[in-house]
């Protein structure tokens, strides 16, 4: 019981719980191996923690306010364009899994500092098409403005809402001024809310495909895989993306039922 109370307290404090910490906190005169056996016996397993956004009470309240306002005003999601940025690495994600027999250790090559990466900006159109650009160099307000000019002229008319998150570049004075001067209706977005953005679902589709094989030797190989994947989505899977729009109001309702909690929390 002493160990269980200790573990419960450490978890509440978001402190790492391992055999050494338990031994020290409980002042146990036993080896760490004994503590580990005890932990297994009472049902605990040592495992990798999943990363997840932490929402404060204020964040949840604001999310409820935004969603309630969208629903009350019947916001036209059918003319809303979603956007986001994501970095893709040559060595793939840290959570790469594959089946293997017990006697074989599964190894995926990893270079120092990740070996390089690409930053991608993606825009999702209500007709199910994806439009994207590779962000070269440091992403600054001026480069974002140039990107927006290019993409808006290429893809959009005049009657639409534009969604973006609250990163510093998006909220800079230069970008706010550009949006006003360009008559772009920017959708106000709650903080810490990537789970509401349907682009996150599309990032998963792309990542699952791009990272399905071996790690990449260079950025050209990585970009080629990304290009191929997005081409396939635009060519064959627009209905899947359009369904994200069709079910978006249901997503908002689920978050409201959770009092502003994460939509995709396990």
GROMACS .gro file of C-alpha atoms in nm:
model
  266
    1UNK     CA    1   0.000   0.000   0.000
    2UNK     CA    2   0.289   0.237   0.075
    3UNK     CA    3   0.428   0.190  -0.277
    4UNK     CA    4   0.086   0.241  -0.439
    5UNK     CA    5   0.033   0.566  -0.250
    6UNK     CA    6   0.381   0.681  -0.350
    7UNK     CA    7   0.324   0.598  -0.717
    8UNK     CA    8  -0.015   0.772  -0.717
    9UNK     CA    9   0.139   1.087  -0.570
   10UNK     CA   10   0.429   1.091  -0.817
   11UNK     CA   11   0.191   1.049  -1.108
   12UNK     CA   12  -0.025   1.338  -0.983
   13UNK     CA   13   0.290   1.552  -0.964
   14UNK     CA   14   0.381   1.442  -1.323
   15UNK     CA   15   0.712   1.315  -1.185
   16UNK     CA   16   0.887   1.026  -1.357
   17UNK     CA   17   0.812   0.703  -1.172
   18UNK     CA   18   1.092   0.448  -1.173
   19UNK     CA   19   1.232   0.196  -0.928
   20UNK     CA   20   1.500   0.434  -0.800
   21UNK     CA   21   1.247   0.708  -0.724
   22UNK     CA   22   1.014   0.464  -0.550
   23UNK     CA   23   1.298   0.320  -0.342
   24UNK     CA   24   1.406   0.667  -0.235
   25UNK     CA   25   1.059   0.807  -0.170
   26UNK     CA   26   0.948   0.504   0.032
   27UNK     CA   27   1.286   0.470   0.209
   28UNK     CA   28   1.310   0.103   0.115
   29UNK     CA   29   1.616  -0.098   0.212
   30UNK     CA   30   1.597  -0.327  -0.090
   31UNK     CA   31   1.750  -0.341  -0.437
   32UNK     CA   32   1.592  -0.169  -0.738
   33UNK     CA   33   1.539  -0.515  -0.890
   34UNK     CA   34   1.322  -0.608  -0.591
   35UNK     CA   35   1.120  -0.290  -0.640
   36UNK     CA   36   1.075  -0.373  -1.009
   37UNK     CA   37   0.949  -0.723  -0.928
   38UNK     CA   38   0.710  -0.577  -0.673
   39UNK     CA   39   0.579  -0.326  -0.927
   40UNK     CA   40   0.511  -0.602  -1.179
   41UNK     CA   41   0.340  -0.810  -0.913
   42UNK     CA   42   0.095  -0.532  -0.821
   43UNK     CA   43   0.012  -0.463  -1.186
   44UNK     CA   44   0.242  -0.179  -1.296
   45UNK     CA   45   0.438  -0.185  -1.621
   46UNK     CA   46   0.732   0.039  -1.717
   47UNK     CA   47   0.635   0.193  -2.053
   48UNK     CA   48   0.691   0.488  -2.281
   49UNK     CA   49   0.473   0.792  -2.211
   50UNK     CA   50   0.263   0.933  -2.491
   51UNK     CA   51   0.291   1.306  -2.547
   52UNK     CA   52  -0.033   1.497  -2.522
   53UNK     CA   53  -0.146   1.857  -2.506
   54UNK     CA   54  -0.232   1.968  -2.154
   55UNK     CA   55  -0.536   2.193  -2.135
   56UNK     CA   56  -0.593   2.419  -1.836
   57UNK     CA   57  -0.943   2.504  -1.712
   58UNK     CA   58  -0.914   2.837  -1.894
   59UNK     CA   59  -0.817   2.667  -2.222
   60UNK     CA   60  -1.117   2.435  -2.197
   61UNK     CA   61  -1.350   2.723  -2.117
   62UNK     CA   62  -1.225   2.923  -2.415
   63UNK     CA   63  -1.263   2.622  -2.645
   64UNK     CA   64  -1.625   2.583  -2.533
   65UNK     CA   65  -1.684   2.956  -2.592
   66UNK     CA   66  -1.540   2.944  -2.945
   67UNK     CA   67  -1.729   2.629  -3.043
   68UNK     CA   68  -2.057   2.756  -2.893
   69UNK     CA   69  -2.016   3.079  -3.091
   70UNK     CA   70  -1.944   2.887  -3.414
   71UNK     CA   71  -2.253   2.672  -3.366
   72UNK     CA   72  -2.477   2.964  -3.263
   73UNK     CA   73  -2.374   3.163  -3.569
   74UNK     CA   74  -2.390   2.855  -3.794
   75UNK     CA   75  -2.039   2.916  -3.922
   76UNK     CA   76  -2.008   2.806  -4.289
   77UNK     CA   77  -1.747   2.531  -4.268
   78UNK     CA   78  -1.819   2.445  -4.630
   79UNK     CA   79  -1.629   2.762  -4.732
   80UNK     CA   80  -1.357   2.740  -4.465
   81UNK     CA   81  -0.997   2.666  -4.560
   82UNK     CA   82  -0.780   2.494  -4.298
   83UNK     CA   83  -0.401   2.524  -4.279
   84UNK     CA   84  -0.106   2.403  -4.073
   85UNK     CA   85   0.270   2.336  -4.078
   86UNK     CA   86   0.456   2.014  -4.002
   87UNK     CA   87   0.818   1.899  -4.002
   88UNK     CA   88   0.907   1.567  -4.168
   89UNK     CA   89   1.238   1.401  -4.071
   90UNK     CA   90   1.463   1.179  -4.282
   91UNK     CA   91   1.483   0.917  -4.006
   92UNK     CA   92   1.109   0.908  -3.951
   93UNK     CA   93   0.917   0.939  -3.623
   94UNK     CA   94   1.036   0.818  -3.283
   95UNK     CA   95   0.729   0.594  -3.255
   96UNK     CA   96   0.802   0.373  -3.558
   97UNK     CA   97   0.664   0.022  -3.494
   98UNK     CA   98   0.682  -0.304  -3.688
   99UNK     CA   99   0.624  -0.673  -3.611
  100UNK     CA  100   0.932  -0.887  -3.550
  101UNK     CA  101   1.000  -1.227  -3.396
  102UNK     CA  102   1.106  -1.224  -3.030
  103UNK     CA  103   1.460  -1.340  -3.098
  104UNK     CA  104   1.537  -1.052  -3.337
  105UNK     CA  105   1.604  -0.697  -3.216
  106UNK     CA  106   1.428  -0.448  -3.440
  107UNK     CA  107   1.665  -0.166  -3.540
  108UNK     CA  108   1.589   0.140  -3.751
  109UNK     CA  109   1.894   0.344  -3.862
  110UNK     CA  110   1.923   0.684  -3.695
  111UNK     CA  111   2.174   0.955  -3.776
  112UNK     CA  112   2.305   1.220  -3.544
  113UNK     CA  113   2.071   1.520  -3.517
  114UNK     CA  114   1.810   1.334  -3.721
  115UNK     CA  115   1.997   1.366  -4.049
  116UNK     CA  116   1.784   1.654  -4.177
  117UNK     CA  117   1.419   1.745  -4.227
  118UNK     CA  118   1.164   1.933  -4.437
  119UNK     CA  119   0.902   2.180  -4.316
  120UNK     CA  120   0.573   2.158  -4.502
  121UNK     CA  121   0.285   2.407  -4.509
  122UNK     CA  122  -0.048   2.254  -4.607
  123UNK     CA  123  -0.383   2.406  -4.699
  124UNK     CA  124  -0.704   2.200  -4.717
  125UNK     CA  125  -0.980   2.316  -4.949
  126UNK     CA  126  -1.350   2.235  -4.897
  127UNK     CA  127  -1.357   2.047  -5.229
  128UNK     CA  128  -1.117   1.791  -5.079
  129UNK     CA  129  -0.802   1.910  -5.254
  130UNK     CA  130  -0.472   1.967  -5.075
  131UNK     CA  131  -0.233   2.246  -5.167
  132UNK     CA  132   0.112   2.270  -5.011
  133UNK     CA  133   0.454   2.429  -5.018
  134UNK     CA  134   0.793   2.338  -4.873
  135UNK     CA  135   0.915   2.610  -4.638
  136UNK     CA  136   1.274   2.692  -4.721
  137UNK     CA  137   1.504   2.829  -4.452
  138UNK     CA  138   1.376   3.004  -4.140
  139UNK     CA  139   1.000   3.058  -4.146
  140UNK     CA  140   0.942   3.431  -4.098
  141UNK     CA  141   0.644   3.663  -4.139
  142UNK     CA  142   0.764   3.790  -4.478
  143UNK     CA  143   0.805   3.440  -4.620
  144UNK     CA  144   0.459   3.349  -4.485
  145UNK     CA  145   0.313   3.654  -4.657
  146UNK     CA  146   0.472   3.557  -4.989
  147UNK     CA  147   0.344   3.200  -4.946
  148UNK     CA  148  -0.009   3.322  -4.876
  149UNK     CA  149  -0.006   3.553  -5.180
  150UNK     CA  150   0.101   3.265  -5.400
  151UNK     CA  151  -0.145   3.010  -5.263
  152UNK     CA  152  -0.446   3.240  -5.244
  153UNK     CA  153  -0.407   3.357  -5.604
  154UNK     CA  154  -0.365   2.998  -5.715
  155UNK     CA  155  -0.648   2.831  -5.523
  156UNK     CA  156  -0.903   3.067  -5.373
  157UNK     CA  157  -1.173   3.307  -5.480
  158UNK     CA  158  -1.313   3.579  -5.256
  159UNK     CA  159  -1.580   3.404  -5.050
  160UNK     CA  160  -1.401   3.195  -4.789
  161UNK     CA  161  -1.276   3.188  -4.430
  162UNK     CA  162  -0.913   3.112  -4.359
  163UNK     CA  163  -0.813   2.908  -4.054
  164UNK     CA  164  -0.466   2.924  -3.899
  165UNK     CA  165  -0.338   2.853  -3.549
  166UNK     CA  166  -0.200   3.109  -3.305
  167UNK     CA  167   0.174   3.074  -3.364
  168UNK     CA  168   0.376   3.396  -3.336
  169UNK     CA  169   0.429   3.432  -3.713
  170UNK     CA  170   0.057   3.407  -3.787
  171UNK     CA  171  -0.026   3.668  -3.525
  172UNK     CA  172   0.251   3.915  -3.613
  173UNK     CA  173   0.153   4.274  -3.697
  174UNK     CA  174   0.277   4.232  -4.055
  175UNK     CA  175   0.056   3.928  -4.120
  176UNK     CA  176  -0.248   4.084  -3.951
  177UNK     CA  177  -0.205   4.390  -4.171
  178UNK     CA  178  -0.167   4.172  -4.480
  179UNK     CA  179  -0.485   3.980  -4.400
  180UNK     CA  180  -0.684   4.302  -4.357
  181UNK     CA  181  -0.546   4.462  -4.674
  182UNK     CA  182  -0.615   4.141  -4.869
  183UNK     CA  183  -0.974   4.117  -4.737
  184UNK     CA  184  -0.904   3.770  -4.599
  185UNK     CA  185  -1.156   3.665  -4.336
  186UNK     CA  186  -0.941   3.495  -4.073
  187UNK     CA  187  -1.124   3.253  -3.845
  188UNK     CA  188  -1.042   3.323  -3.480
  189UNK     CA  189  -0.898   3.004  -3.330
  190UNK     CA  190  -0.870   2.886  -2.967
  191UNK     CA  191  -0.524   2.826  -2.821
  192UNK     CA  192  -0.387   2.471  -2.787
  193UNK     CA  193  -0.642   2.329  -3.031
  194UNK     CA  194  -0.471   2.130  -3.307
  195UNK     CA  195  -0.717   1.848  -3.236
  196UNK     CA  196  -0.998   2.061  -3.379
  197UNK     CA  197  -0.809   2.124  -3.704
  198UNK     CA  198  -0.883   1.861  -3.970
  199UNK     CA  199  -0.532   1.909  -4.110
  200UNK     CA  200  -0.409   1.697  -3.818
  201UNK     CA  201  -0.606   1.403  -3.959
  202UNK     CA  202  -0.446   1.460  -4.298
  203UNK     CA  203  -0.097   1.484  -4.146
  204UNK     CA  204  -0.156   1.137  -4.003
  205UNK     CA  205  -0.258   1.000  -4.344
  206UNK     CA  206   0.057   1.147  -4.498
  207UNK     CA  207   0.288   1.037  -4.216
  208UNK     CA  208   0.154   0.680  -4.213
  209UNK     CA  209   0.230   0.650  -4.584
  210UNK     CA  210   0.558   0.845  -4.603
  211UNK     CA  211   0.711   0.670  -4.301
  212UNK     CA  212   0.587   0.324  -4.397
  213UNK     CA  213   0.918   0.215  -4.553
  214UNK     CA  214   1.286   0.258  -4.485
  215UNK     CA  215   1.437   0.584  -4.362
  216UNK     CA  216   1.536   0.833  -4.632
  217UNK     CA  217   1.889   0.894  -4.755
  218UNK     CA  218   1.836   1.260  -4.838
  219UNK     CA  219   1.576   1.538  -4.855
  220UNK     CA  220   1.505   1.472  -5.223
  221UNK     CA  221   1.388   1.117  -5.142
  222UNK     CA  222   1.174   1.245  -4.856
  223UNK     CA  223   1.016   1.517  -5.068
  224UNK     CA  224   0.950   1.269  -5.348
  225UNK     CA  225   0.761   1.044  -5.105
  226UNK     CA  226   0.559   1.339  -4.975
  227UNK     CA  227   0.476   1.457  -5.327
  228UNK     CA  228   0.365   1.108  -5.428
  229UNK     CA  229   0.147   1.069  -5.119
  230UNK     CA  230  -0.029   1.404  -5.160
  231UNK     CA  231  -0.079   1.337  -5.532
  232UNK     CA  232  -0.252   1.009  -5.440
  233UNK     CA  233  -0.472   1.186  -5.186
  234UNK     CA  234  -0.571   1.451  -5.440
  235UNK     CA  235  -0.628   1.194  -5.713
  236UNK     CA  236  -0.803   0.909  -5.531
  237UNK     CA  237  -0.903   1.008  -5.178
  238UNK     CA  238  -1.075   1.344  -5.200
  239UNK     CA  239  -1.395   1.185  -5.069
  240UNK     CA  240  -1.215   1.092  -4.745
  241UNK     CA  241  -1.102   1.451  -4.697
  242UNK     CA  242  -1.444   1.592  -4.787
  243UNK     CA  243  -1.591   1.362  -4.523
  244UNK     CA  244  -1.378   1.542  -4.262
  245UNK     CA  245  -1.574   1.854  -4.354
  246UNK     CA  246  -1.905   1.668  -4.350
  247UNK     CA  247  -1.840   1.537  -3.997
  248UNK     CA  248  -1.678   1.854  -3.860
  249UNK     CA  249  -1.986   1.968  -3.668
  250UNK     CA  250  -1.998   1.626  -3.503
  251UNK     CA  251  -1.635   1.680  -3.395
  252UNK     CA  252  -1.733   2.009  -3.232
  253UNK     CA  253  -2.027   1.843  -3.055
  254UNK     CA  254  -1.795   1.575  -2.911
  255UNK     CA  255  -1.562   1.842  -2.771
  256UNK     CA  256  -1.858   2.022  -2.614
  257UNK     CA  257  -1.968   1.694  -2.453
  258UNK     CA  258  -1.617   1.674  -2.306
  259UNK     CA  259  -1.653   2.029  -2.168
  260UNK     CA  260  -1.372   2.152  -2.392
  261UNK     CA  261  -1.150   1.846  -2.351
  262UNK     CA  262  -0.941   1.700  -2.634
  263UNK     CA  263  -1.140   1.554  -2.925
  264UNK     CA  264  -0.897   1.267  -2.985
  265UNK     CA  265  -0.789   1.189  -2.628
  266UNK     CA  266  -0.754   0.815  -2.579
   0.00000   0.00000   0.00000
